[in-house]
Each structure stands twice: as structure tokens, then as C-alpha cells.
Amino acid sequence: MNMQIKGHTVRGKVLDEETRCAHYHSEIDRIAIKFYCCGTYYPCYECHEEDGCGNPDVWPTEMFGEKAVLCGACGYELTVSEYLTCGSKCLTCSALFNPGCSLHKNLYFQT
């Protein structure tokens, strides 16, 4: 499934315009991650497993300056570095992100 969110295509089981999905849908679940392997935004690793490229790969540290995280509240694209240091809050609109996502960062970013 594809959904246009703030001018960006997000794939997976997206439920709403802030990128919540069938797997993660609390009030603060409002980011999508551009997967390094396919350059496509998904709300979570489970959506990518179900609908992705079938060849998961993480963002290498030398590419942490690339835009890879979409704020579902305002559409701002954070770089990997910005996301990892933002304190679970959008740098543009201050919408809160789920701090629990850091438990899965190894699935998205080289650690």
C-alpha cells in the first residue's frame, strides 16, 4: 500500500496522515523511515518486512547526514544525525516522537 503524506510516498500498512501503521499507532508514533536499501519510506521495520525490497540494509554512519526520517506531523525530513540527537521531538514543529523507537535503531542505522 502507498499513501501520500505531506508530499512524500510512504509504503506499508499506513493508517493515517501522520504515518501511524498497523504495528505502531500510538499518539506519538508519527515518523516514517527511509530505508537505505530501497530508498523508500516505511512507518516501521515490520511494514518493510511485509512490503519492502526483501533485502534490508541499514544506513552506514558515513551517510548520517542524509535525510532519512519523515515527521508525520509537519513533513520535515530529518537527517539520520538530526533524528538520533533530536530528543524524540521534531526540530521544526516540536511534535513528539516515540522514544521507544530507539530500541530498534539497529534495524535502521549502523550502530
Short mmCIF file of N, CA and C in Angstrom, two decimals:
data_model
loop_
_atom_site.label_atom_id
_atom_site.label_comp_id
_atom_site.label_asym_id
_atom_site.label_seq_id
_atom_site.Cartn_x
_atom_site.Cartn_y
_atom_site.Cartn_z
N MET A 1 0.83 -1.19 0.00
CA MET A 1 0.00 0.00 0.00
C MET A 1 0.87 1.25 0.00
N ASN A 2 0.42 2.25 -0.69
CA ASN A 2 1.10 3.55 -0.73
C ASN A 2 0.17 4.62 -0.20
N MET A 3 0.74 5.59 0.50
CA MET A 3 -0.04 6.74 0.95
C MET A 3 0.83 7.99 0.80
N GLN A 4 0.24 9.06 0.30
CA GLN A 4 0.94 10.34 0.22
C GLN A 4 0.80 11.04 1.57
N ILE A 5 1.93 11.35 2.17
CA ILE A 5 1.94 12.03 3.47
C ILE A 5 2.85 13.24 3.36
N LYS A 6 2.24 14.41 3.46
CA LYS A 6 2.98 15.68 3.40
C LYS A 6 3.91 15.72 2.18
N GLY A 7 3.42 15.22 1.04
CA GLY A 7 4.18 15.27 -0.20
C GLY A 7 5.17 14.14 -0.40
N HIS A 8 5.16 13.14 0.46
CA HIS A 8 6.08 12.01 0.37
C HIS A 8 5.29 10.71 0.31
N THR A 9 5.75 9.78 -0.50
CA THR A 9 5.12 8.48 -0.57
C THR A 9 5.62 7.62 0.58
N VAL A 10 4.69 7.07 1.34
CA VAL A 10 5.02 6.15 2.43
C VAL A 10 4.33 4.84 2.13
N ARG A 11 5.09 3.75 2.16
CA ARG A 11 4.55 2.43 1.85
C ARG A 11 4.33 1.64 3.14
N GLY A 12 3.51 0.61 3.06
CA GLY A 12 3.25 -0.26 4.20
C GLY A 12 1.80 -0.15 4.63
N LYS A 13 1.53 -0.66 5.81
CA LYS A 13 0.17 -0.66 6.35
C LYS A 13 -0.10 0.65 7.09
N VAL A 14 -0.04 1.75 6.33
CA VAL A 14 -0.20 3.09 6.89
C VAL A 14 -1.68 3.32 7.22
N LEU A 15 -1.93 3.82 8.42
CA LEU A 15 -3.29 4.03 8.86
C LEU A 15 -3.77 5.47 8.76
N ASP A 16 -2.85 6.42 8.90
CA ASP A 16 -3.29 7.82 8.89
C ASP A 16 -2.24 8.75 8.30
N GLU A 17 -2.59 10.03 8.25
CA GLU A 17 -1.75 11.04 7.61
C GLU A 17 -0.53 11.43 8.43
N GLU A 18 -0.33 10.83 9.61
CA GLU A 18 0.88 11.11 10.39
C GLU A 18 1.81 9.90 10.44
N THR A 19 1.61 8.94 9.57
CA THR A 19 2.44 7.75 9.36
C THR A 19 2.23 6.62 10.37
N ARG A 20 1.18 6.71 11.19
CA ARG A 20 0.92 5.58 12.08
C ARG A 20 0.57 4.37 11.23
N CYS A 21 0.94 3.19 11.72
CA CYS A 21 0.70 1.98 10.93
C CYS A 21 0.01 0.91 11.77
N ALA A 22 -0.27 -0.20 11.16
CA ALA A 22 -0.95 -1.30 11.84
C ALA A 22 -0.13 -1.83 13.01
N HIS A 23 1.19 -1.64 12.98
CA HIS A 23 2.06 -2.18 14.03
C HIS A 23 2.31 -1.18 15.16
N TYR A 24 2.43 0.09 14.81
CA TYR A 24 2.73 1.16 15.79
C TYR A 24 1.77 2.31 15.53
N HIS A 25 0.84 2.53 16.44
CA HIS A 25 -0.20 3.52 16.18
C HIS A 25 -0.62 4.33 17.41
N SER A 26 0.32 4.56 18.32
CA SER A 26 0.00 5.43 19.45
C SER A 26 0.07 6.89 19.00
N GLU A 27 -0.32 7.78 19.84
CA GLU A 27 -0.32 9.22 19.54
C GLU A 27 1.06 9.69 19.08
N ILE A 28 2.14 9.14 19.67
CA ILE A 28 3.49 9.62 19.36
C ILE A 28 4.20 8.81 18.27
N ASP A 29 3.52 7.85 17.67
CA ASP A 29 4.09 7.12 16.55
C ASP A 29 3.81 7.91 15.28
N ARG A 30 4.73 8.82 14.94
CA ARG A 30 4.48 9.71 13.81
C ARG A 30 5.71 9.95 12.95
N ILE A 31 6.54 8.94 12.78
CA ILE A 31 7.65 9.07 11.84
C ILE A 31 7.59 7.94 10.82
N ALA A 32 8.20 8.17 9.70
CA ALA A 32 8.47 7.12 8.73
C ALA A 32 9.97 7.18 8.46
N ILE A 33 10.54 6.03 8.20
CA ILE A 33 11.98 5.93 7.97
C ILE A 33 12.23 5.52 6.54
N LYS A 34 13.11 6.27 5.87
CA LYS A 34 13.51 5.92 4.52
C LYS A 34 14.55 4.81 4.64
N PHE A 35 14.22 3.64 4.15
CA PHE A 35 15.14 2.53 4.27
C PHE A 35 16.29 2.69 3.29
N TYR A 36 17.49 2.51 3.80
CA TYR A 36 18.70 2.69 3.00
C TYR A 36 18.72 1.74 1.80
N CYS A 37 18.25 0.54 1.99
CA CYS A 37 18.33 -0.49 0.96
C CYS A 37 17.49 -0.17 -0.27
N CYS A 38 16.36 0.48 -0.09
CA CYS A 38 15.47 0.72 -1.23
C CYS A 38 15.09 2.19 -1.41
N GLY A 39 15.52 3.06 -0.48
CA GLY A 39 15.21 4.48 -0.61
C GLY A 39 13.74 4.81 -0.49
N THR A 40 13.01 3.95 0.22
CA THR A 40 11.57 4.10 0.34
C THR A 40 11.18 4.30 1.80
N TYR A 41 10.22 5.23 2.03
CA TYR A 41 9.73 5.47 3.39
C TYR A 41 8.75 4.38 3.81
N TYR A 42 8.94 3.87 5.03
CA TYR A 42 8.02 2.94 5.69
C TYR A 42 7.85 3.42 7.13
N PRO A 43 6.67 3.20 7.73
CA PRO A 43 6.47 3.59 9.12
C PRO A 43 7.31 2.79 10.11
N CYS A 44 7.65 1.54 9.75
CA CYS A 44 8.40 0.71 10.70
C CYS A 44 9.06 -0.44 9.97
N TYR A 45 9.93 -1.14 10.68
CA TYR A 45 10.63 -2.27 10.10
C TYR A 45 9.69 -3.42 9.74
N GLU A 46 8.59 -3.56 10.48
CA GLU A 46 7.64 -4.63 10.17
C GLU A 46 6.92 -4.37 8.84
N CYS A 47 6.56 -3.11 8.61
CA CYS A 47 5.97 -2.76 7.31
C CYS A 47 6.95 -3.05 6.19
N HIS A 48 8.23 -2.74 6.40
CA HIS A 48 9.25 -3.02 5.39
C HIS A 48 9.41 -4.52 5.17
N GLU A 49 9.37 -5.30 6.25
CA GLU A 49 9.48 -6.75 6.12
C GLU A 49 8.34 -7.31 5.28
N GLU A 50 7.15 -6.77 5.47
CA GLU A 50 5.96 -7.27 4.77
C GLU A 50 5.84 -6.79 3.33
N ASP A 51 6.34 -5.58 3.05
CA ASP A 51 6.06 -4.96 1.76
C ASP A 51 7.31 -4.39 1.09
N GLY A 52 8.47 -4.60 1.71
CA GLY A 52 9.68 -3.93 1.23
C GLY A 52 10.43 -4.66 0.14
N CYS A 53 11.67 -4.31 0.00
CA CYS A 53 12.51 -4.79 -1.08
C CYS A 53 13.01 -6.21 -0.87
N GLY A 54 12.86 -6.74 0.35
CA GLY A 54 13.32 -8.08 0.63
C GLY A 54 14.81 -8.18 0.86
N ASN A 55 15.47 -7.04 0.92
CA ASN A 55 16.92 -7.01 1.09
C ASN A 55 17.30 -5.92 2.08
N PRO A 56 16.85 -6.02 3.35
CA PRO A 56 17.05 -4.94 4.32
C PRO A 56 18.53 -4.61 4.55
N ASP A 57 18.79 -3.33 4.64
CA ASP A 57 20.13 -2.84 4.91
C ASP A 57 20.00 -1.53 5.71
N VAL A 58 20.97 -1.25 6.55
CA VAL A 58 20.91 -0.08 7.43
C VAL A 58 21.75 1.06 6.87
N TRP A 59 21.43 2.28 7.33
CA TRP A 59 22.19 3.46 6.93
C TRP A 59 23.59 3.37 7.52
N PRO A 60 24.64 3.45 6.69
CA PRO A 60 26.01 3.45 7.21
C PRO A 60 26.32 4.81 7.87
N THR A 61 27.20 4.78 8.85
CA THR A 61 27.49 6.01 9.61
C THR A 61 27.96 7.15 8.73
N GLU A 62 28.67 6.86 7.66
CA GLU A 62 29.17 7.93 6.79
C GLU A 62 28.06 8.62 6.01
N MET A 63 26.84 8.09 6.08
CA MET A 63 25.70 8.69 5.38
C MET A 63 24.69 9.29 6.36
N PHE A 64 25.07 9.48 7.61
CA PHE A 64 24.15 10.01 8.61
C PHE A 64 23.75 11.46 8.35
N GLY A 65 24.36 12.12 7.39
CA GLY A 65 23.96 13.47 7.00
C GLY A 65 22.82 13.49 5.99
N GLU A 66 22.39 12.33 5.54
CA GLU A 66 21.31 12.21 4.56
C GLU A 66 19.94 12.26 5.23
N LYS A 67 18.97 12.82 4.54
CA LYS A 67 17.61 12.88 5.05
C LYS A 67 17.01 11.48 4.99
N ALA A 68 16.51 11.01 6.16
CA ALA A 68 16.04 9.63 6.22
C ALA A 68 14.86 9.41 7.15
N VAL A 69 14.41 10.46 7.84
CA VAL A 69 13.29 10.30 8.78
C VAL A 69 12.27 11.40 8.50
N LEU A 70 11.04 10.99 8.28
CA LEU A 70 9.96 11.92 7.95
C LEU A 70 9.09 12.16 9.17
N CYS A 71 8.92 13.42 9.55
CA CYS A 71 7.98 13.77 10.61
C CYS A 71 6.57 13.73 10.01
N GLY A 72 5.74 12.87 10.56
CA GLY A 72 4.38 12.75 10.06
C GLY A 72 3.49 13.93 10.41
N ALA A 73 3.93 14.75 11.37
CA ALA A 73 3.13 15.90 11.76
C ALA A 73 3.27 17.06 10.78
N CYS A 74 4.52 17.35 10.37
CA CYS A 74 4.73 18.52 9.52
C CYS A 74 5.38 18.22 8.17
N GLY A 75 5.94 17.03 8.00
CA GLY A 75 6.57 16.67 6.74
C GLY A 75 8.05 17.00 6.65
N TYR A 76 8.63 17.52 7.74
CA TYR A 76 10.06 17.82 7.73
C TYR A 76 10.84 16.51 7.65
N GLU A 77 11.89 16.51 6.83
CA GLU A 77 12.77 15.35 6.72
C GLU A 77 14.03 15.59 7.54
N LEU A 78 14.21 14.77 8.56
CA LEU A 78 15.39 14.87 9.41
C LEU A 78 16.50 14.01 8.82
N THR A 79 17.74 14.47 8.98
CA THR A 79 18.86 13.60 8.64
C THR A 79 18.94 12.53 9.73
N VAL A 80 19.70 11.48 9.47
CA VAL A 80 19.88 10.44 10.48
C VAL A 80 20.49 11.06 11.74
N SER A 81 21.51 11.89 11.58
CA SER A 81 22.15 12.54 12.74
C SER A 81 21.17 13.40 13.52
N GLU A 82 20.35 14.18 12.81
CA GLU A 82 19.35 15.01 13.49
C GLU A 82 18.38 14.13 14.28
N TYR A 83 17.93 13.06 13.66
CA TYR A 83 16.97 12.18 14.33
C TYR A 83 17.58 11.55 15.58
N LEU A 84 18.81 11.09 15.47
CA LEU A 84 19.44 10.41 16.60
C LEU A 84 19.74 11.34 17.77
N THR A 85 19.74 12.64 17.52
CA THR A 85 20.06 13.60 18.58
C THR A 85 18.90 14.55 18.90
N CYS A 86 17.72 14.32 18.36
CA CYS A 86 16.61 15.27 18.50
C CYS A 86 15.83 15.15 19.80
N GLY A 87 16.12 14.16 20.61
CA GLY A 87 15.38 14.01 21.86
C GLY A 87 13.94 13.60 21.65
N SER A 88 13.67 12.84 20.59
CA SER A 88 12.32 12.34 20.28
C SER A 88 11.31 13.47 20.05
N LYS A 89 11.78 14.52 19.36
CA LYS A 89 10.92 15.66 19.05
C LYS A 89 11.35 16.27 17.73
N CYS A 90 10.39 16.62 16.90
CA CYS A 90 10.69 17.22 15.60
C CYS A 90 11.39 18.57 15.79
N LEU A 91 12.42 18.77 15.01
CA LEU A 91 13.19 20.01 15.09
C LEU A 91 12.43 21.20 14.52
N THR A 92 11.42 20.96 13.71
CA THR A 92 10.67 22.04 13.07
C THR A 92 9.37 22.36 13.80
N CYS A 93 8.57 21.34 14.09
CA CYS A 93 7.24 21.60 14.67
C CYS A 93 7.11 21.18 16.14
N SER A 94 8.14 20.57 16.68
CA SER A 94 8.19 20.11 18.08
C SER A 94 7.22 18.98 18.40
N ALA A 95 6.65 18.32 17.37
CA ALA A 95 5.80 17.16 17.63
C ALA A 95 6.66 16.07 18.28
N LEU A 96 6.07 15.37 19.22
CA LEU A 96 6.80 14.31 19.92
C LEU A 96 6.83 13.04 19.09
N PHE A 97 7.99 12.36 19.15
CA PHE A 97 8.17 11.06 18.52
C PHE A 97 8.23 10.01 19.63
N ASN A 98 7.99 8.77 19.28
CA ASN A 98 8.03 7.68 20.25
C ASN A 98 9.48 7.39 20.64
N PRO A 99 9.86 7.63 21.90
CA PRO A 99 11.24 7.36 22.30
C PRO A 99 11.57 5.87 22.27
N GLY A 100 10.55 5.02 22.28
CA GLY A 100 10.77 3.58 22.20
C GLY A 100 11.37 3.14 20.88
N CYS A 101 11.28 3.99 19.85
CA CYS A 101 11.86 3.64 18.55
C CYS A 101 13.38 3.43 18.67
N SER A 102 13.99 4.05 19.65
CA SER A 102 15.44 3.89 19.82
C SER A 102 15.82 2.44 20.12
N LEU A 103 14.86 1.67 20.60
CA LEU A 103 15.12 0.24 20.85
C LEU A 103 15.36 -0.52 19.55
N HIS A 104 14.90 0.03 18.44
CA HIS A 104 15.02 -0.63 17.14
C HIS A 104 16.02 0.06 16.22
N LYS A 105 16.79 1.03 16.70
CA LYS A 105 17.62 1.81 15.82
C LYS A 105 18.64 0.96 15.05
N ASN A 106 19.03 -0.17 15.61
CA ASN A 106 19.97 -1.06 14.91
C ASN A 106 19.34 -1.68 13.65
N LEU A 107 18.03 -1.63 13.53
CA LEU A 107 17.36 -2.16 12.34
C LEU A 107 17.36 -1.13 11.19
N TYR A 108 17.69 0.12 11.53
CA TYR A 108 17.65 1.20 10.55
C TYR A 108 19.02 1.85 10.31
N PHE A 109 19.82 1.93 11.37
CA PHE A 109 21.07 2.69 11.32
C PHE A 109 22.23 1.86 11.85
N GLN A 110 23.38 2.03 11.24
CA GLN A 110 24.59 1.36 11.72
C GLN A 110 24.90 1.85 13.13
N THR A 111 25.11 0.91 14.03
CA THR A 111 25.38 1.30 15.43
C THR A 111 26.74 0.81 15.88
#
